[in-house]
Amino acid sequence: MAFTIYPAIDIRGGKCVRLIQGDYAQETVYGHDPLDVLKRFVDAGATWVHVVDLDAARTGELVNFPLIQELVKQSPIPVQVGGGIRDEASLERLLAAGVARVVIGSAAIEQPAFVKASLRRMGSKIAVGLDARGGMIATHGWLRTQTVTAAELAQEMAEHGAETFIFTDIERDGMLSGTNLTAVRELARATGKAVIASGGVRSLAELNELRECEAEGVTGAIVGKAIYTGAIPLAEAFRVTRGG
């Protein structure tokens, strides 16, 4: 699998926003129309896009489903969606809408039977989101910190068919402070599965550093704030990481 950059569209109240460390009180609106943001990403050369329903992450209800459905309909590239998928009905609804890969986070802790059964049936269409604060898993839009580590949860899910993990260091998310490369690499080695890095990615040099770990299982990076602020020119990022 080639190293992939996943530009992020985080949706809250129908708008494209970014939070700082998952704090809903620290929100910056970067686009009033996520469809325009999607077009900009596609025009820059994106091959995937990562969408998060921040409202659903808190409530467990697919609040922005009509908008996500329209994003998928208009997108010429695969769409990966996370936020609030805690039961089979939500999972099937997103897949039926054409979502290429669904990210399940909180449910891996709170509804493990549902997640394990889903992984056995359709592992390639599911990514397990490992959102960690101080190494410990956080759920419900990062509002609740659990007593299980990211590595422990990843190994358990891998045993039940998980092929892809997304690791986010919450304390770095939205901070442009650099991703937790050590934790990402350790997780990839521990599970033997594909790991996508998320949280704090800030420069082209860092993206190249992540790409150099591809043989270890680091297969991509989700980039948000660095794109919106211009710290990472997206078209240039695609060119560099593809060896152009």
C-alpha positions as a LaTeX table, in Angstrom:
\begin{tabular}{lrrr}
\hline
Residue & $x$ (\AA) & $y$ (\AA) & $z$ (\AA) \\
\hline
Met1 & 0.00 & 0.00 & 0.00 \\
Ala2 & 1.41 & 3.38 & $-1.02$ \\
Phe3 & 1.82 & 6.09 & 1.61 \\
Thr4 & $-1.34$ & 8.20 & 1.55 \\
Ile5 & $-2.08$ & 11.71 & 2.75 \\
Tyr6 & $-5.64$ & 12.07 & 4.02 \\
Pro7 & $-6.69$ & 15.74 & 4.07 \\
Ala8 & $-9.26$ & 16.16 & 6.82 \\
Ile9 & $-12.72$ & 17.67 & 6.79 \\
Asp10 & $-14.02$ & 17.92 & 10.35 \\
Ile11 & $-17.72$ & 18.84 & 10.37 \\
Arg12 & $-19.60$ & 20.55 & 13.16 \\
Gly13 & $-22.93$ & 22.22 & 12.60 \\
Gly14 & $-22.55$ & 21.69 & 8.88 \\
Lys15 & $-19.31$ & 23.70 & 8.73 \\
Cys16 & $-15.68$ & 22.70 & 8.23 \\
Val17 & $-13.89$ & 23.36 & 11.53 \\
Arg18 & $-10.77$ & 22.50 & 13.51 \\
Leu19 & $-10.58$ & 22.02 & 17.26 \\
Ile20 & $-7.57$ & 22.31 & 19.56 \\
Gln21 & $-6.85$ & 19.03 & 21.38 \\
Gly22 & $-10.43$ & 17.97 & 20.74 \\
Asp23 & $-11.79$ & 20.86 & 22.81 \\
Tyr24 & $-15.21$ & 21.83 & 21.44 \\
Ala25 & $-14.85$ & 25.25 & 23.08 \\
Gln26 & $-11.75$ & 25.98 & 20.99 \\
Glu27 & $-13.13$ & 25.88 & 17.47 \\
Thr28 & $-12.01$ & 27.67 & 14.32 \\
Val29 & $-14.25$ & 27.66 & 11.25 \\
Tyr30 & $-12.22$ & 27.15 & 8.07 \\
Gly31 & $-15.07$ & 26.71 & 5.61 \\
His32 & $-18.82$ & 27.24 & 5.63 \\
Asp33 & $-19.28$ & 24.70 & 2.81 \\
Pro34 & $-17.43$ & 21.37 & 3.21 \\
Leu35 & $-18.27$ & 20.58 & $-0.43$ \\
Asp36 & $-16.08$ & 23.48 & $-1.54$ \\
Val37 & $-13.30$ & 22.22 & 0.73 \\
Leu38 & $-13.59$ & 18.75 & $-0.81$ \\
Lys39 & $-13.28$ & 20.21 & $-4.32$ \\
Arg40 & $-10.16$ & 22.09 & $-3.28$ \\
Phe41 & $-8.59$ & 18.90 & $-1.97$ \\
Val42 & $-9.46$ & 16.94 & $-5.10$ \\
Asp43 & $-8.08$ & 19.69 & $-7.34$ \\
Ala44 & $-4.82$ & 19.61 & $-5.36$ \\
Gly45 & $-4.41$ & 15.90 & $-6.09$ \\
Ala46 & $-5.92$ & 14.09 & $-3.10$ \\
Thr47 & $-6.52$ & 10.36 & $-3.54$ \\
Trp48 & $-8.52$ & 9.97 & $-0.28$ \\
Val49 & $-10.33$ & 12.35 & 2.06 \\
His50 & $-10.91$ & 11.89 & 5.79 \\
Val51 & $-14.24$ & 13.18 & 7.18 \\
Val52 & $-15.20$ & 13.41 & 10.85 \\
Asp53 & $-18.69$ & 14.16 & 12.15 \\
Leu54 & $-17.77$ & 15.98 & 15.37 \\
Asp55 & $-21.40$ & 16.31 & 16.42 \\
Ala56 & $-21.90$ & 12.56 & 16.09 \\
Ala57 & $-18.69$ & 11.86 & 18.01 \\
Arg58 & $-20.29$ & 13.42 & 21.07 \\
Thr59 & $-23.87$ & 12.23 & 20.68 \\
Gly60 & $-23.61$ & 8.91 & 18.86 \\
Glu61 & $-26.18$ & 10.19 & 16.35 \\
Leu62 & $-25.19$ & 10.73 & 12.69 \\
Val63 & $-26.11$ & 14.40 & 12.90 \\
Asn64 & $-24.42$ & 15.44 & 9.66 \\
Phe65 & $-25.32$ & 12.34 & 7.65 \\
Pro66 & $-27.11$ & 14.22 & 4.80 \\
Leu67 & $-24.00$ & 16.36 & 4.28 \\
Ile68 & $-21.69$ & 13.33 & 4.42 \\
Gln69 & $-23.94$ & 11.56 & 1.94 \\
Glu70 & $-23.62$ & 14.52 & $-0.44$ \\
Leu71 & $-19.85$ & 14.64 & 0.03 \\
Val72 & $-19.59$ & 10.98 & $-0.93$ \\
Lys73 & $-21.90$ & 11.49 & $-3.89$ \\
Gln74 & $-19.83$ & 14.36 & $-5.26$ \\
Ser75 & $-16.41$ & 12.94 & $-4.44$ \\
Pro76 & $-14.41$ & 11.27 & $-7.24$ \\
Ile77 & $-12.07$ & 9.81 & $-4.60$ \\
Pro78 & $-12.70$ & 7.41 & $-1.69$ \\
Val79 & $-14.08$ & 8.95 & 1.50 \\
Gln80 & $-13.14$ & 7.71 & 4.97 \\
Val81 & $-15.64$ & 8.69 & 7.69 \\
Gly82 & $-15.50$ & 8.66 & 11.48 \\
Gly83 & $-17.48$ & 10.02 & 14.39 \\
Gly84 & $-20.31$ & 8.40 & 16.34 \\
Ile85 & $-20.39$ & 4.94 & 14.74 \\
Arg86 & $-21.43$ & 2.83 & 17.71 \\
Asp87 & $-23.86$ & 0.29 & 16.27 \\
Glu88 & $-24.50$ & $-1.81$ & 13.20 \\
Ala89 & $-27.24$ & 0.49 & 11.92 \\
Ser90 & $-24.87$ & 3.48 & 11.74 \\
Leu91 & $-22.14$ & 1.39 & 10.12 \\
Glu92 & $-24.46$ & $-0.04$ & 7.48 \\
Arg93 & $-25.98$ & 3.37 & 6.80 \\
Leu94 & $-22.61$ & 4.90 & 5.99 \\
Leu95 & $-21.45$ & 1.96 & 3.87 \\
Ala96 & $-24.75$ & 1.99 & 1.95 \\
Ala97 & $-24.14$ & 5.69 & 1.22 \\
Gly98 & $-20.86$ & 4.77 & $-0.48$ \\
Val99 & $-18.34$ & 5.49 & 2.28 \\
Ala100 & $-15.19$ & 3.54 & 1.41 \\
Arg101 & $-13.93$ & 3.06 & 4.97 \\
Val102 & $-15.62$ & 3.68 & 8.31 \\
Val103 & $-13.60$ & 4.64 & 11.39 \\
Ile104 & $-14.84$ & 3.10 & 14.64 \\
Gly105 & $-13.45$ & 4.51 & 17.88 \\
Ser106 & $-15.52$ & 4.61 & 21.08 \\
Ala107 & $-17.44$ & 1.44 & 20.20 \\
Ala108 & $-14.25$ & $-0.62$ & 20.33 \\
Ile109 & $-14.32$ & 0.00 & 24.09 \\
Glu110 & $-18.03$ & 0.17 & 24.81 \\
Gln111 & $-19.56$ & $-2.21$ & 22.23 \\
Pro112 & $-16.70$ & $-4.64$ & 21.58 \\
Ala113 & $-18.98$ & $-7.47$ & 20.47 \\
Phe114 & $-20.43$ & $-5.30$ & 17.69 \\
Val115 & $-16.98$ & $-4.15$ & 16.58 \\
Lys116 & $-15.44$ & $-7.63$ & 16.60 \\
Ala117 & $-18.35$ & $-9.08$ & 14.60 \\
Ser118 & $-18.11$ & $-6.21$ & 12.11 \\
Leu119 & $-14.36$ & $-6.72$ & 11.71 \\
Arg120 & $-14.85$ & $-10.39$ & 10.98 \\
Arg121 & $-17.42$ & $-9.57$ & 8.30 \\
Met122 & $-15.86$ & $-6.53$ & 6.65 \\
Gly123 & $-12.43$ & $-5.81$ & 8.10 \\
Ser124 & $-11.15$ & $-4.03$ & 4.98 \\
Lys125 & $-13.95$ & $-1.44$ & 5.20 \\
Ile126 & $-13.26$ & $-0.59$ & 8.84 \\
Ala127 & $-10.46$ & 1.35 & 10.50 \\
Val128 & $-10.16$ & 1.28 & 14.27 \\
Gly129 & $-9.57$ & 4.76 & 15.66 \\
Leu130 & $-7.13$ & 4.82 & 18.56 \\
Asp131 & $-7.42$ & 8.25 & 20.14 \\
Ala132 & $-5.04$ & 8.52 & 23.07 \\
Arg133 & $-4.30$ & 11.02 & 25.82 \\
Gly134 & $-1.12$ & 10.17 & 27.72 \\
Gly135 & $-1.16$ & 6.77 & 26.03 \\
Met136 & $-4.67$ & 5.96 & 27.32 \\
Ile137 & $-7.68$ & 5.62 & 25.01 \\
Ala138 & $-10.23$ & 8.48 & 25.06 \\
Thr139 & $-13.79$ & 8.13 & 23.77 \\
His140 & $-16.98$ & 10.12 & 23.11 \\
Gly141 & $-15.36$ & 12.93 & 21.17 \\
Trp142 & $-12.31$ & 12.61 & 23.45 \\
Leu143 & $-14.35$ & 13.67 & 26.48 \\
Arg144 & $-13.83$ & 10.42 & 28.44 \\
Thr145 & $-10.45$ & 8.86 & 29.18 \\
Gln146 & $-10.45$ & 5.08 & 29.61 \\
Thr147 & $-8.12$ & 2.71 & 31.49 \\
Val148 & $-6.85$ & 0.79 & 28.45 \\
Thr149 & $-3.79$ & 1.73 & 26.40 \\
Ala150 & $-3.81$ & 2.22 & 22.64 \\
Ala151 & $-1.46$ & $-0.75$ & 22.18 \\
Glu152 & $-3.67$ & $-3.06$ & 24.26 \\
Leu153 & $-6.81$ & $-2.15$ & 22.34 \\
Ala154 & $-5.03$ & $-2.41$ & 18.98 \\
Gln155 & $-3.71$ & $-5.89$ & 19.69 \\
Glu156 & $-7.16$ & $-7.06$ & 20.77 \\
Met157 & $-8.83$ & $-5.64$ & 17.67 \\
Ala158 & $-6.10$ & $-7.05$ & 15.39 \\
Glu159 & $-6.88$ & $-10.52$ & 16.71 \\
His160 & $-10.45$ & $-10.07$ & 15.46 \\
Gly161 & $-9.55$ & $-8.92$ & 11.95 \\
Ala162 & $-8.65$ & $-5.23$ & 12.14 \\
Glu163 & $-6.29$ & $-4.38$ & 9.28 \\
Thr164 & $-6.10$ & $-0.59$ & 9.62 \\
Phe165 & $-5.64$ & 1.65 & 12.64 \\
Ile166 & $-5.68$ & 5.43 & 12.97 \\
Phe167 & $-3.59$ & 6.66 & 15.87 \\
Thr168 & $-4.22$ & 10.17 & 17.19 \\
Asp169 & $-2.23$ & 11.76 & 20.00 \\
Ile170 & $-4.92$ & 14.09 & 21.38 \\
Glu171 & $-2.45$ & 16.36 & 23.14 \\
Arg172 & $-0.86$ & 17.18 & 19.77 \\
Asp173 & $-4.03$ & 17.46 & 17.71 \\
Gly174 & $-4.61$ & 20.93 & 16.33 \\
Met175 & $-1.39$ & 22.18 & 17.91 \\
Leu176 & 0.98 & 21.97 & 14.90 \\
Ser177 & 3.48 & 20.50 & 17.37 \\
Gly178 & 4.48 & 17.45 & 15.34 \\
Thr179 & 3.01 & 13.97 & 15.32 \\
Asn180 & 3.96 & 11.33 & 17.90 \\
Leu181 & 6.14 & 9.36 & 15.50 \\
Thr182 & 7.54 & 7.08 & 18.20 \\
Ala183 & 4.08 & 5.93 & 19.28 \\
Val184 & 2.95 & 5.46 & 15.67 \\
Arg185 & 5.94 & 3.29 & 14.81 \\
Glu186 & 5.64 & 1.24 & 18.00 \\
Leu187 & 1.96 & 0.59 & 17.30 \\
Ala188 & 2.68 & $-0.54$ & 13.75 \\
Arg189 & 5.40 & $-2.91$ & 14.95 \\
Ala190 & 3.27 & $-4.26$ & 17.81 \\
Thr191 & 0.26 & $-5.07$ & 15.63 \\
Gly192 & 1.88 & $-5.86$ & 12.29 \\
Lys193 & $-0.97$ & $-3.88$ & 10.71 \\
Ala194 & $-1.34$ & $-0.63$ & 8.77 \\
Val195 & $-1.25$ & 2.49 & 10.95 \\
Ile196 & $-2.29$ & 5.96 & 9.81 \\
Ala197 & $-0.77$ & 8.81 & 11.83 \\
Ser198 & $-2.94$ & 11.67 & 13.03 \\
Gly199 & $-2.57$ & 14.66 & 15.31 \\
Gly200 & $-0.07$ & 17.50 & 15.04 \\
Val201 & 1.37 & 16.92 & 11.55 \\
Arg202 & 2.99 & 20.26 & 10.71 \\
Ser203 & 5.48 & 20.14 & 7.81 \\
Leu204 & 6.51 & 18.55 & 4.54 \\
Ala205 & 9.65 & 17.25 & 6.24 \\
Glu206 & 7.54 & 15.45 & 8.82 \\
Leu207 & 5.38 & 13.86 & 6.13 \\
Asn208 & 8.53 & 12.55 & 4.47 \\
Glu209 & 9.72 & 11.21 & 7.82 \\
Leu210 & 6.46 & 9.34 & 8.20 \\
Arg211 & 6.68 & 8.04 & 4.63 \\
Glu212 & 10.13 & 6.63 & 5.39 \\
Cys213 & 8.45 & 4.39 & 7.98 \\
Glu214 & 6.15 & 2.83 & 5.38 \\
Ala215 & 8.01 & $-0.48$ & 5.47 \\
Glu216 & 7.28 & $-0.65$ & 9.21 \\
Gly217 & 3.55 & $-0.35$ & 8.56 \\
Val218 & 3.01 & 3.43 & 8.71 \\
Thr219 & 0.85 & 3.78 & 5.61 \\
Gly220 & $-0.46$ & 7.32 & 5.79 \\
Ala221 & $-1.09$ & 10.55 & 7.63 \\
Ile222 & $-4.20$ & 12.60 & 8.29 \\
Val223 & $-3.49$ & 16.30 & 7.90 \\
Gly224 & $-5.83$ & 19.03 & 9.04 \\
Lys225 & $-4.82$ & 22.35 & 10.55 \\
Ala226 & $-1.47$ & 22.46 & 8.71 \\
Ile227 & $-3.37$ & 22.49 & 5.42 \\
Tyr228 & $-5.88$ & 25.13 & 6.46 \\
Thr229 & $-3.23$ & 27.49 & 7.82 \\
Gly230 & $-0.94$ & 27.02 & 4.79 \\
Ala231 & 1.86 & 25.43 & 6.83 \\
Ile232 & 1.69 & 22.50 & 4.40 \\
Pro233 & 0.92 & 23.35 & 0.74 \\
Leu234 & $-1.27$ & 20.40 & $-0.14$ \\
Ala235 & $-0.33$ & 19.98 & $-3.81$ \\
Glu236 & 3.35 & 20.12 & $-2.86$ \\
Ala237 & 2.78 & 17.55 & $-0.12$ \\
Phe238 & 1.30 & 15.11 & $-2.61$ \\
Arg239 & 4.19 & 15.65 & $-5.01$ \\
Val240 & 6.89 & 15.20 & $-2.35$ \\
Thr241 & 5.43 & 12.12 & $-0.69$ \\
Arg242 & 4.93 & 10.44 & $-4.04$ \\
Gly243 & 8.59 & 10.98 & $-4.83$ \\
Gly244 & 7.94 & 13.61 & $-7.46$ \\
\hline
\end{tabular}
